[in-house]
Amino acid sequence: LDKGLEKTKENFFTKLGKAVVGKSKVDEEVLDELEEVLITSDVGVNTTIKIIQRIEDRVARDKYLGVEELDKILREEIAGLLAENNTQDLNDFSLPEGKKPYVIMVVGVNGVGKTTTIGKLSAQFKKKGLNVVLGAADTFRAAAVDQIKLWGERVGVPVVARGMNTDPSAVAFDAVKQGVEENADVVIIDTAGRLHTKVNLMNELSKIKRVMQKFIPDAPHEVLLVLDGSTGQNAVIQAREFTKATDVTSLAITKLDGTAKGGVVIGISDEFKIPVKYIGVGEKVDDLQVFNKMEFVDSFFKKSI
């Protein structure tokens, strides 16, 4: 996690250092500079305003806050803000009790690392001794079906596929059916990642849900939205569109290692009140990690050695 957030931290602390150079106490000017640092670090406008407000309240209470305490205050206020959104952190790649198979429908636009996230998630579940079935319901791109089959072979989990240009809901139905027949612990369904503004995508996701529910009435148990952290505020826009289109219940934020925009995790976690369950901080299978809010904030504020 520390290594994966290196670029983000470097960017953030360089800007923060410049903002407070030559200053001794936290005043209006420092707060204005801080606001700019947070926004340009992709924390997002709404979340930044909340953070600044909290720091202003502290300055009002304690008239002589020195800039050397700013890191500590900032860390405490961001941690406090994230703690308020009542989402439970996961400890490991375990699944809720009493749902078998547990059905996860994965959504997100093309290019965000959706299929790779599904592959890595399957590997983590398999490592825990769980039986996994994958459904290749992103049938609009030949590459997507091939890619998920490759992951299936690599991880050693069955993939239900009907090839390109077939009905995605039929693939989802077959995958859920196979999951039940094979007594699988978890079924993960990949879905098409066409542009998030398309009405037909919303309709298609609704249809996939309805078809799965013929077999398991409360499926899917989870709708996981995958976002590319390196796109910064664009990831926030996608989250907005997808939460309008379908009931997103969890988030995975990928590609944080290659970007200075890791602050977007703070903004997304605060704005949507949907649990960020997984973050991607590198290429390897183990670089998909369960997200822990406090660990993230601690790592974010840990200076590079």
PDB file of C-alpha atoms in Angstrom:
ATOM      1  CA  LEU A   1       0.000   0.000   0.000  1.00  0.00           C
ATOM      2  CA  ASP A   2       2.789   2.430   0.933  1.00  0.00           C
ATOM      3  CA  LYS A   3       4.594   1.724  -2.333  1.00  0.00           C
ATOM      4  CA  GLY A   4       1.393   1.912  -4.370  1.00  0.00           C
ATOM      5  CA  LEU A   5       0.572   5.368  -3.012  1.00  0.00           C
ATOM      6  CA  GLU A   6       4.093   6.746  -3.480  1.00  0.00           C
ATOM      7  CA  LYS A   7       3.296   9.020  -6.450  1.00  0.00           C
ATOM      8  CA  THR A   8       0.174  10.384  -4.785  1.00  0.00           C
ATOM      9  CA  LYS A   9       2.019  11.178  -1.552  1.00  0.00           C
ATOM     10  CA  GLU A  10       4.969  12.765  -3.295  1.00  0.00           C
ATOM     11  CA  ASN A  11       2.646  15.028  -5.276  1.00  0.00           C
ATOM     12  CA  PHE A  12       0.540  15.915  -2.233  1.00  0.00           C
ATOM     13  CA  PHE A  13       3.383  16.706   0.179  1.00  0.00           C
ATOM     14  CA  THR A  14       5.360  18.651  -2.417  1.00  0.00           C
ATOM     15  CA  LYS A  15       2.321  20.896  -2.952  1.00  0.00           C
ATOM     16  CA  LEU A  16       1.617  21.098   0.774  1.00  0.00           C
ATOM     17  CA  GLY A  17       5.230  22.049   1.499  1.00  0.00           C
ATOM     18  CA  LYS A  18       5.083  24.880  -1.027  1.00  0.00           C
ATOM     19  CA  ALA A  19       1.763  26.072   0.416  1.00  0.00           C
ATOM     20  CA  VAL A  20       3.119  26.570   3.931  1.00  0.00           C
ATOM     21  CA  VAL A  21       6.676  27.678   3.189  1.00  0.00           C
ATOM     22  CA  GLY A  22       7.610  30.708   5.252  1.00  0.00           C
ATOM     23  CA  LYS A  23       4.384  30.507   7.310  1.00  0.00           C
ATOM     24  CA  SER A  24       4.280  29.862  11.025  1.00  0.00           C
ATOM     25  CA  LYS A  25       0.567  29.569  11.805  1.00  0.00           C
ATOM     26  CA  VAL A  26      -2.535  28.276  10.036  1.00  0.00           C
ATOM     27  CA  ASP A  27      -4.339  31.369   8.758  1.00  0.00           C
ATOM     28  CA  GLU A  28      -6.757  32.219   5.925  1.00  0.00           C
ATOM     29  CA  GLU A  29      -3.969  32.218   3.364  1.00  0.00           C
ATOM     30  CA  VAL A  30      -2.718  28.775   4.405  1.00  0.00           C
ATOM     31  CA  LEU A  31      -6.279  27.413   4.302  1.00  0.00           C
ATOM     32  CA  ASP A  32      -6.793  28.826   0.790  1.00  0.00           C
ATOM     33  CA  GLU A  33      -3.559  27.173  -0.324  1.00  0.00           C
ATOM     34  CA  LEU A  34      -4.577  23.926   1.385  1.00  0.00           C
ATOM     35  CA  GLU A  35      -7.934  23.982  -0.388  1.00  0.00           C
ATOM     36  CA  GLU A  36      -6.124  24.204  -3.720  1.00  0.00           C
ATOM     37  CA  VAL A  37      -3.732  21.375  -2.765  1.00  0.00           C
ATOM     38  CA  LEU A  38      -6.647  19.051  -1.884  1.00  0.00           C
ATOM     39  CA  ILE A  39      -8.633  19.862  -5.023  1.00  0.00           C
ATOM     40  CA  THR A  40      -5.628  19.439  -7.315  1.00  0.00           C
ATOM     41  CA  SER A  41      -4.885  16.127  -5.554  1.00  0.00           C
ATOM     42  CA  ASP A  42      -8.293  14.895  -6.766  1.00  0.00           C
ATOM     43  CA  VAL A  43      -9.900  14.754  -3.334  1.00  0.00           C
ATOM     44  CA  GLY A  44     -12.901  16.484  -4.954  1.00  0.00           C
ATOM     45  CA  VAL A  45     -14.543  19.858  -4.315  1.00  0.00           C
ATOM     46  CA  ASN A  46     -17.315  18.732  -1.931  1.00  0.00           C
ATOM     47  CA  THR A  47     -15.018  16.637   0.240  1.00  0.00           C
ATOM     48  CA  THR A  48     -12.367  19.392   0.242  1.00  0.00           C
ATOM     49  CA  ILE A  49     -14.927  21.941   1.478  1.00  0.00           C
ATOM     50  CA  LYS A  50     -15.855  19.614   4.343  1.00  0.00           C
ATOM     51  CA  ILE A  51     -12.198  19.095   5.307  1.00  0.00           C
ATOM     52  CA  ILE A  52     -11.418  22.830   5.202  1.00  0.00           C
ATOM     53  CA  GLN A  53     -14.530  23.565   7.288  1.00  0.00           C
ATOM     54  CA  ARG A  54     -13.377  21.108   9.942  1.00  0.00           C
ATOM     55  CA  ILE A  55      -9.898  22.651  10.049  1.00  0.00           C
ATOM     56  CA  GLU A  56     -11.389  26.180  10.253  1.00  0.00           C
ATOM     57  CA  ASP A  57     -13.413  25.055  13.268  1.00  0.00           C
ATOM     58  CA  ARG A  58     -10.231  23.816  14.933  1.00  0.00           C
ATOM     59  CA  VAL A  59      -8.384  27.049  14.168  1.00  0.00           C
ATOM     60  CA  ALA A  60     -11.270  28.998  15.711  1.00  0.00           C
ATOM     61  CA  ARG A  61     -11.003  26.896  18.881  1.00  0.00           C
ATOM     62  CA  ASP A  62      -7.217  26.946  19.072  1.00  0.00           C
ATOM     63  CA  LYS A  63      -5.999  30.349  17.911  1.00  0.00           C
ATOM     64  CA  TYR A  64      -2.349  29.426  17.501  1.00  0.00           C
ATOM     65  CA  LEU A  65      -2.235  26.310  15.390  1.00  0.00           C
ATOM     66  CA  GLY A  66       1.233  26.103  13.857  1.00  0.00           C
ATOM     67  CA  VAL A  67       1.799  24.892  10.323  1.00  0.00           C
ATOM     68  CA  GLU A  68       4.025  22.095  11.640  1.00  0.00           C
ATOM     69  CA  GLU A  69       0.859  20.570  13.124  1.00  0.00           C
ATOM     70  CA  LEU A  70      -1.006  20.785   9.817  1.00  0.00           C
ATOM     71  CA  ASP A  71      -0.120  17.231   8.686  1.00  0.00           C
ATOM     72  CA  LYS A  72      -1.425  15.803  11.941  1.00  0.00           C
ATOM     73  CA  ILE A  73      -4.638  17.874  11.888  1.00  0.00           C
ATOM     74  CA  LEU A  74      -5.287  17.054   8.255  1.00  0.00           C
ATOM     75  CA  ARG A  75      -4.787  13.366   8.907  1.00  0.00           C
ATOM     76  CA  GLU A  76      -7.167  13.421  11.893  1.00  0.00           C
ATOM     77  CA  GLU A  77      -9.894  15.315  10.011  1.00  0.00           C
ATOM     78  CA  ILE A  78      -9.726  13.094   6.910  1.00  0.00           C
ATOM     79  CA  ALA A  79      -9.803   9.990   9.129  1.00  0.00           C
ATOM     80  CA  GLY A  80     -12.778  11.452  11.032  1.00  0.00           C
ATOM     81  CA  LEU A  81     -14.641  12.223   7.815  1.00  0.00           C
ATOM     82  CA  LEU A  82     -14.153   8.710   6.429  1.00  0.00           C
ATOM     83  CA  ALA A  83     -15.111   7.123   9.746  1.00  0.00           C
ATOM     84  CA  GLU A  84     -18.468   8.890   9.574  1.00  0.00           C
ATOM     85  CA  ASN A  85     -19.686   7.155   6.454  1.00  0.00           C
ATOM     86  CA  ASN A  86     -20.521   4.005   8.408  1.00  0.00           C
ATOM     87  CA  THR A  87     -19.128   1.547   5.903  1.00  0.00           C
ATOM     88  CA  GLN A  88     -17.489  -1.502   7.421  1.00  0.00           C
ATOM     89  CA  ASP A  89     -13.932  -2.318   6.431  1.00  0.00           C
ATOM     90  CA  LEU A  90     -13.192  -5.876   5.351  1.00  0.00           C
ATOM     91  CA  ASN A  91     -10.441  -7.788   7.101  1.00  0.00           C
ATOM     92  CA  ASP A  92      -9.847 -10.271   4.292  1.00  0.00           C
ATOM     93  CA  PHE A  93     -11.387 -11.758   1.152  1.00  0.00           C
ATOM     94  CA  SER A  94     -14.243 -13.461   2.945  1.00  0.00           C
ATOM     95  CA  LEU A  95     -17.917 -13.583   1.951  1.00  0.00           C
ATOM     96  CA  PRO A  96     -21.086 -12.983   3.962  1.00  0.00           C
ATOM     97  CA  GLU A  97     -22.553 -16.042   5.648  1.00  0.00           C
ATOM     98  CA  GLY A  98     -25.704 -17.730   4.438  1.00  0.00           C
ATOM     99  CA  LYS A  99     -25.593 -16.852   0.728  1.00  0.00           C
ATOM    100  CA  LYS A 100     -24.412 -19.708  -1.429  1.00  0.00           C
ATOM    101  CA  PRO A 101     -23.499 -19.174  -4.121  1.00  0.00           C
ATOM    102  CA  TYR A 102     -22.831 -15.497  -3.388  1.00  0.00           C
ATOM    103  CA  VAL A 103     -23.424 -13.693  -6.704  1.00  0.00           C
ATOM    104  CA  ILE A 104     -21.354 -10.638  -7.616  1.00  0.00           C
ATOM    105  CA  MET A 105     -22.214  -8.641 -10.732  1.00  0.00           C
ATOM    106  CA  VAL A 106     -19.270  -6.503 -11.850  1.00  0.00           C
ATOM    107  CA  VAL A 107     -19.893  -3.246 -13.719  1.00  0.00           C
ATOM    108  CA  GLY A 108     -17.691  -0.431 -15.050  1.00  0.00           C
ATOM    109  CA  VAL A 109     -16.604   1.153 -18.340  1.00  0.00           C
ATOM    110  CA  ASN A 110     -14.028  -0.481 -20.619  1.00  0.00           C
ATOM    111  CA  GLY A 111     -10.400   0.045 -19.779  1.00  0.00           C
ATOM    112  CA  VAL A 112     -10.751   0.494 -16.004  1.00  0.00           C
ATOM    113  CA  GLY A 113      -9.279  -2.927 -15.235  1.00  0.00           C
ATOM    114  CA  LYS A 114     -12.622  -4.675 -14.731  1.00  0.00           C
ATOM    115  CA  THR A 115     -11.693  -8.096 -16.115  1.00  0.00           C
ATOM    116  CA  THR A 116      -8.280  -8.006 -14.422  1.00  0.00           C
ATOM    117  CA  THR A 117      -9.970  -7.168 -11.107  1.00  0.00           C
ATOM    118  CA  ILE A 118     -12.324 -10.147 -11.589  1.00  0.00           C
ATOM    119  CA  GLY A 119      -9.322 -12.404 -12.274  1.00  0.00           C
ATOM    120  CA  LYS A 120      -7.418 -11.185  -9.215  1.00  0.00           C
ATOM    121  CA  LEU A 121     -10.522 -11.411  -7.032  1.00  0.00           C
ATOM    122  CA  SER A 122     -11.057 -15.014  -8.190  1.00  0.00           C
ATOM    123  CA  ALA A 123      -7.450 -15.829  -7.294  1.00  0.00           C
ATOM    124  CA  GLN A 124      -7.892 -14.333  -3.806  1.00  0.00           C
ATOM    125  CA  PHE A 125     -11.148 -16.249  -3.222  1.00  0.00           C
ATOM    126  CA  LYS A 126      -9.549 -19.463  -4.496  1.00  0.00           C
ATOM    127  CA  LYS A 127      -6.610 -18.917  -2.127  1.00  0.00           C
ATOM    128  CA  LYS A 128      -9.148 -18.849   0.722  1.00  0.00           C
ATOM    129  CA  GLY A 129     -10.360 -22.285  -0.396  1.00  0.00           C
ATOM    130  CA  LEU A 130     -13.575 -21.020  -1.995  1.00  0.00           C
ATOM    131  CA  ASN A 131     -15.083 -22.482  -5.170  1.00  0.00           C
ATOM    132  CA  VAL A 132     -15.519 -19.828  -7.841  1.00  0.00           C
ATOM    133  CA  VAL A 133     -17.483 -19.762 -11.127  1.00  0.00           C
ATOM    134  CA  LEU A 134     -17.010 -16.910 -13.623  1.00  0.00           C
ATOM    135  CA  GLY A 135     -19.570 -15.713 -16.171  1.00  0.00           C
ATOM    136  CA  ALA A 136     -18.287 -13.990 -19.340  1.00  0.00           C
ATOM    137  CA  ALA A 137     -21.313 -11.754 -19.902  1.00  0.00           C
ATOM    138  CA  ASP A 138     -19.349  -8.908 -21.500  1.00  0.00           C
ATOM    139  CA  THR A 139     -20.213 -10.301 -24.927  1.00  0.00           C
ATOM    140  CA  PHE A 140     -19.697  -7.112 -26.954  1.00  0.00           C
ATOM    141  CA  ARG A 141     -15.928  -7.427 -27.129  1.00  0.00           C
ATOM    142  CA  ALA A 142     -14.242 -10.620 -28.226  1.00  0.00           C
ATOM    143  CA  ALA A 143     -11.222  -9.581 -26.169  1.00  0.00           C
ATOM    144  CA  ALA A 144     -13.295  -9.464 -22.967  1.00  0.00           C
ATOM    145  CA  VAL A 145     -14.494 -13.063 -23.327  1.00  0.00           C
ATOM    146  CA  ASP A 146     -10.978 -14.270 -24.217  1.00  0.00           C
ATOM    147  CA  GLN A 147      -9.425 -12.320 -21.355  1.00  0.00           C
ATOM    148  CA  ILE A 148     -11.725 -13.774 -18.729  1.00  0.00           C
ATOM    149  CA  LYS A 149     -11.171 -17.287 -20.119  1.00  0.00           C
ATOM    150  CA  LEU A 150      -7.418 -16.716 -19.777  1.00  0.00           C
ATOM    151  CA  TRP A 151      -7.856 -15.641 -16.162  1.00  0.00           C
ATOM    152  CA  GLY A 152      -9.998 -18.720 -15.562  1.00  0.00           C
ATOM    153  CA  GLU A 153      -7.222 -20.978 -16.866  1.00  0.00           C
ATOM    154  CA  ARG A 154      -4.562 -19.097 -14.944  1.00  0.00           C
ATOM    155  CA  VAL A 155      -6.413 -19.233 -11.632  1.00  0.00           C
ATOM    156  CA  GLY A 156      -7.995 -22.637 -12.214  1.00  0.00           C
ATOM    157  CA  VAL A 157     -11.662 -21.668 -12.057  1.00  0.00           C
ATOM    158  CA  PRO A 158     -14.435 -22.588 -14.535  1.00  0.00           C
ATOM    159  CA  VAL A 159     -15.660 -19.892 -16.941  1.00  0.00           C
ATOM    160  CA  VAL A 160     -19.142 -19.972 -18.427  1.00  0.00           C
ATOM    161  CA  ALA A 161     -19.014 -18.331 -21.876  1.00  0.00           C
ATOM    162  CA  ARG A 162     -21.080 -18.345 -25.071  1.00  0.00           C
ATOM    163  CA  GLY A 163     -18.716 -16.237 -27.139  1.00  0.00           C
ATOM    164  CA  MET A 164     -19.131 -12.775 -28.626  1.00  0.00           C
ATOM    165  CA  ASN A 165     -22.450 -11.104 -29.561  1.00  0.00           C
ATOM    166  CA  THR A 166     -24.530 -13.557 -27.546  1.00  0.00           C
ATOM    167  CA  ASP A 167     -27.183 -12.538 -25.021  1.00  0.00           C
ATOM    168  CA  PRO A 168     -25.382 -11.434 -21.810  1.00  0.00           C
ATOM    169  CA  SER A 169     -28.336 -12.345 -19.591  1.00  0.00           C
ATOM    170  CA  ALA A 170     -28.307 -15.921 -20.967  1.00  0.00           C
ATOM    171  CA  VAL A 171     -24.616 -16.197 -19.994  1.00  0.00           C
ATOM    172  CA  ALA A 172     -25.388 -14.828 -16.526  1.00  0.00           C
ATOM    173  CA  PHE A 173     -28.243 -17.340 -16.153  1.00  0.00           C
ATOM    174  CA  ASP A 174     -25.983 -20.246 -17.189  1.00  0.00           C
ATOM    175  CA  ALA A 175     -23.232 -19.119 -14.803  1.00  0.00           C
ATOM    176  CA  VAL A 176     -25.596 -18.878 -11.830  1.00  0.00           C
ATOM    177  CA  LYS A 177     -27.137 -22.248 -12.732  1.00  0.00           C
ATOM    178  CA  GLN A 178     -23.682 -23.861 -12.924  1.00  0.00           C
ATOM    179  CA  GLY A 179     -22.752 -22.220  -9.626  1.00  0.00           C
ATOM    180  CA  VAL A 180     -25.768 -23.811  -7.948  1.00  0.00           C
ATOM    181  CA  GLU A 181     -25.192 -27.211  -9.551  1.00  0.00           C
ATOM    182  CA  GLU A 182     -21.502 -27.261  -8.596  1.00  0.00           C
ATOM    183  CA  ASN A 183     -22.184 -25.999  -5.079  1.00  0.00           C
ATOM    184  CA  ALA A 184     -19.912 -23.009  -5.739  1.00  0.00           C
ATOM    185  CA  ASP A 185     -19.276 -20.445  -3.013  1.00  0.00           C
ATOM    186  CA  VAL A 186     -19.207 -17.457  -5.332  1.00  0.00           C
ATOM    187  CA  VAL A 187     -20.296 -16.616  -8.885  1.00  0.00           C
ATOM    188  CA  ILE A 188     -18.755 -13.509 -10.486  1.00  0.00           C
ATOM    189  CA  ILE A 189     -20.464 -12.082 -13.580  1.00  0.00           C
ATOM    190  CA  ASP A 190     -18.554  -9.736 -15.900  1.00  0.00           C
ATOM    191  CA  THR A 191     -20.799  -7.256 -17.755  1.00  0.00           C
ATOM    192  CA  ALA A 192     -20.310  -5.014 -20.778  1.00  0.00           C
ATOM    193  CA  GLY A 193     -18.448  -1.799 -20.125  1.00  0.00           C
ATOM    194  CA  ARG A 194     -19.902   0.463 -22.731  1.00  0.00           C
ATOM    195  CA  LEU A 195     -20.225   4.155 -22.105  1.00  0.00           C
ATOM    196  CA  HIS A 196     -21.791   4.939 -18.778  1.00  0.00           C
ATOM    197  CA  THR A 197     -24.233   7.457 -20.229  1.00  0.00           C
ATOM    198  CA  LYS A 198     -26.112   4.902 -22.358  1.00  0.00           C
ATOM    199  CA  VAL A 199     -29.685   4.097 -21.369  1.00  0.00           C
ATOM    200  CA  ASN A 200     -29.484   0.662 -23.023  1.00  0.00           C
ATOM    201  CA  LEU A 201     -26.685  -0.285 -20.630  1.00  0.00           C
ATOM    202  CA  MET A 202     -29.000   0.408 -17.683  1.00  0.00           C
ATOM    203  CA  ASN A 203     -31.720  -1.682 -19.308  1.00  0.00           C
ATOM    204  CA  GLU A 204     -29.294  -4.506 -19.979  1.00  0.00           C
ATOM    205  CA  LEU A 205     -28.072  -4.603 -16.360  1.00  0.00           C
ATOM    206  CA  SER A 206     -31.691  -4.704 -15.186  1.00  0.00           C
ATOM    207  CA  LYS A 207     -32.385  -7.602 -17.563  1.00  0.00           C
ATOM    208  CA  ILE A 208     -29.309  -9.543 -16.365  1.00  0.00           C
ATOM    209  CA  LYS A 209     -30.547  -9.102 -12.776  1.00  0.00           C
ATOM    210  CA  ARG A 210     -34.080 -10.267 -13.636  1.00  0.00           C
ATOM    211  CA  VAL A 211     -32.822 -13.375 -15.425  1.00  0.00           C
ATOM    212  CA  MET A 212     -30.515 -14.349 -12.540  1.00  0.00           C
ATOM    213  CA  GLN A 213     -33.392 -13.876 -10.100  1.00  0.00           C
ATOM    214  CA  LYS A 214     -35.317 -16.666 -11.832  1.00  0.00           C
ATOM    215  CA  PHE A 215     -32.708 -18.971 -10.366  1.00  0.00           C
ATOM    216  CA  ILE A 216     -31.657 -17.162  -7.168  1.00  0.00           C
ATOM    217  CA  PRO A 217     -34.401 -14.723  -6.082  1.00  0.00           C
ATOM    218  CA  ASP A 218     -32.094 -12.253  -4.300  1.00  0.00           C
ATOM    219  CA  ALA A 219     -29.268 -12.292  -6.882  1.00  0.00           C
ATOM    220  CA  PRO A 220     -27.031 -10.433  -7.397  1.00  0.00           C
ATOM    221  CA  HIS A 221     -26.030 -10.126  -3.757  1.00  0.00           C
ATOM    222  CA  GLU A 222     -23.454  -7.494  -4.663  1.00  0.00           C
ATOM    223  CA  VAL A 223     -22.992  -5.051  -7.544  1.00  0.00           C
ATOM    224  CA  LEU A 224     -19.301  -4.143  -7.665  1.00  0.00           C
ATOM    225  CA  LEU A 225     -18.376  -1.020  -9.634  1.00  0.00           C
ATOM    226  CA  VAL A 226     -14.758  -0.926 -10.840  1.00  0.00           C
ATOM    227  CA  LEU A 227     -13.225   2.549 -11.259  1.00  0.00           C
ATOM    228  CA  ASP A 228      -9.796   3.546 -12.568  1.00  0.00           C
ATOM    229  CA  GLY A 229      -8.162   5.687  -9.872  1.00  0.00           C
ATOM    230  CA  SER A 230      -5.690   7.150 -12.360  1.00  0.00           C
ATOM    231  CA  THR A 231      -8.512   9.035 -14.109  1.00  0.00           C
ATOM    232  CA  GLY A 232      -9.125  11.151 -10.989  1.00  0.00           C
ATOM    233  CA  GLN A 233     -12.344  13.138 -11.189  1.00  0.00           C
ATOM    234  CA  ASN A 234     -13.479  11.175 -14.241  1.00  0.00           C
ATOM    235  CA  ALA A 235     -13.810   8.174 -11.921  1.00  0.00           C
ATOM    236  CA  VAL A 236     -16.162  10.263  -9.748  1.00  0.00           C
ATOM    237  CA  ILE A 237     -18.316  11.114 -12.787  1.00  0.00           C
ATOM    238  CA  GLN A 238     -18.486   7.421 -13.726  1.00  0.00           C
ATOM    239  CA  ALA A 239     -19.467   6.536 -10.159  1.00  0.00           C
ATOM    240  CA  ARG A 240     -22.285   9.087 -10.352  1.00  0.00           C
ATOM    241  CA  GLU A 241     -23.587   7.696 -13.650  1.00  0.00           C
ATOM    242  CA  PHE A 242     -23.438   4.071 -12.559  1.00  0.00           C
ATOM    243  CA  THR A 243     -25.090   4.700  -9.199  1.00  0.00           C
ATOM    244  CA  LYS A 244     -27.990   6.264 -11.145  1.00  0.00           C
ATOM    245  CA  ALA A 245     -28.111   3.304 -13.549  1.00  0.00           C
ATOM    246  CA  THR A 246     -28.033   0.456 -11.062  1.00  0.00           C
ATOM    247  CA  ASP A 247     -27.861  -0.247  -7.328  1.00  0.00           C
ATOM    248  CA  VAL A 248     -24.098  -0.239  -6.852  1.00  0.00           C
ATOM    249  CA  THR A 249     -23.294  -1.776  -3.461  1.00  0.00           C
ATOM    250  CA  SER A 250     -19.481  -1.805  -3.455  1.00  0.00           C
ATOM    251  CA  LEU A 251     -16.498  -0.248  -5.230  1.00  0.00           C
ATOM    252  CA  ALA A 252     -13.077  -1.350  -6.425  1.00  0.00           C
ATOM    253  CA  ILE A 253     -10.592   1.394  -7.302  1.00  0.00           C
ATOM    254  CA  THR A 254      -7.739   0.228  -9.536  1.00  0.00           C
ATOM    255  CA  LYS A 255      -4.406   1.518 -10.880  1.00  0.00           C
ATOM    256  CA  LEU A 256      -3.524   3.640  -7.846  1.00  0.00           C
ATOM    257  CA  ASP A 257       0.156   2.749  -8.152  1.00  0.00           C
ATOM    258  CA  GLY A 258       0.621   4.480 -11.507  1.00  0.00           C
ATOM    259  CA  THR A 259      -0.901   7.805 -10.565  1.00  0.00           C
ATOM    260  CA  ALA A 260      -0.627  10.876  -8.350  1.00  0.00           C
ATOM    261  CA  LYS A 261      -4.443  10.965  -8.103  1.00  0.00           C
ATOM    262  CA  GLY A 262      -4.881   8.544  -5.197  1.00  0.00           C
ATOM    263  CA  GLY A 263      -6.684  11.313  -3.283  1.00  0.00           C
ATOM    264  CA  VAL A 264      -9.723  10.379  -5.365  1.00  0.00           C
ATOM    265  CA  VAL A 265     -10.285   7.408  -3.018  1.00  0.00           C
ATOM    266  CA  ILE A 266     -10.967   9.861  -0.165  1.00  0.00           C
ATOM    267  CA  GLY A 267     -13.473  11.850  -2.254  1.00  0.00           C
ATOM    268  CA  ILE A 268     -15.295   8.785  -3.593  1.00  0.00           C
ATOM    269  CA  SER A 269     -15.464   7.145  -0.174  1.00  0.00           C
ATOM    270  CA  ASP A 270     -16.899  10.349   1.316  1.00  0.00           C
ATOM    271  CA  GLU A 271     -19.313  11.295  -1.468  1.00  0.00           C
ATOM    272  CA  PHE A 272     -21.033   8.025  -2.303  1.00  0.00           C
ATOM    273  CA  LYS A 273     -21.193   6.360   1.111  1.00  0.00           C
ATOM    274  CA  ILE A 274     -20.749   3.090  -0.786  1.00  0.00           C
ATOM    275  CA  PRO A 275     -18.020   0.892   0.663  1.00  0.00           C
ATOM    276  CA  VAL A 276     -14.739   0.905  -1.219  1.00  0.00           C
ATOM    277  CA  LYS A 277     -14.023  -2.806  -0.805  1.00  0.00           C
ATOM    278  CA  TYR A 278     -10.932  -3.301  -2.914  1.00  0.00           C
ATOM    279  CA  ILE A 279      -8.048  -1.204  -4.208  1.00  0.00           C
ATOM    280  CA  GLY A 280      -5.491  -2.076  -6.854  1.00  0.00           C
ATOM    281  CA  VAL A 281      -1.947  -0.940  -6.074  1.00  0.00           C
ATOM    282  CA  GLY A 282       0.065  -2.898  -8.660  1.00  0.00           C
ATOM    283  CA  GLU A 283       0.175  -5.537 -11.387  1.00  0.00           C
ATOM    284  CA  LYS A 284       0.503  -8.677  -9.294  1.00  0.00           C
ATOM    285  CA  VAL A 285      -2.446 -10.759  -8.053  1.00  0.00           C
ATOM    286  CA  ASP A 286      -1.667  -9.818  -4.449  1.00  0.00           C
ATOM    287  CA  ASP A 287      -1.707  -6.131  -5.372  1.00  0.00           C
ATOM    288  CA  LEU A 288      -5.495  -6.236  -5.261  1.00  0.00           C
ATOM    289  CA  GLN A 289      -6.091  -5.545  -1.576  1.00  0.00           C
ATOM    290  CA  VAL A 290      -9.085  -5.177   0.706  1.00  0.00           C
ATOM    291  CA  PHE A 291      -9.527  -1.502   1.510  1.00  0.00           C
ATOM    292  CA  ASN A 292      -9.160  -0.335   5.073  1.00  0.00           C
ATOM    293  CA  LYS A 293      -9.996   3.353   5.574  1.00  0.00           C
ATOM    294  CA  MET A 294      -7.625   4.000   8.469  1.00  0.00           C
ATOM    295  CA  GLU A 295      -4.755   2.050   6.923  1.00  0.00           C
ATOM    296  CA  PHE A 296      -5.223   4.090   3.761  1.00  0.00           C
ATOM    297  CA  VAL A 297      -5.149   7.409   5.636  1.00  0.00           C
ATOM    298  CA  ASP A 298      -2.128   6.271   7.678  1.00  0.00           C
ATOM    299  CA  SER A 299      -0.289   5.270   4.537  1.00  0.00           C
ATOM    300  CA  PHE A 300      -1.317   8.482   2.754  1.00  0.00           C
ATOM    301  CA  PHE A 301       0.273  10.565   5.522  1.00  0.00           C
ATOM    302  CA  LYS A 302       3.337   8.387   5.962  1.00  0.00           C
ATOM    303  CA  LYS A 303       6.229  10.312   4.460  1.00  0.00           C
ATOM    304  CA  SER A 304       8.333   8.431   1.919  1.00  0.00           C
ATOM    305  CA  ILE A 305      11.599   7.350   3.452  1.00  0.00           C
TER     306      ILE A 305
END
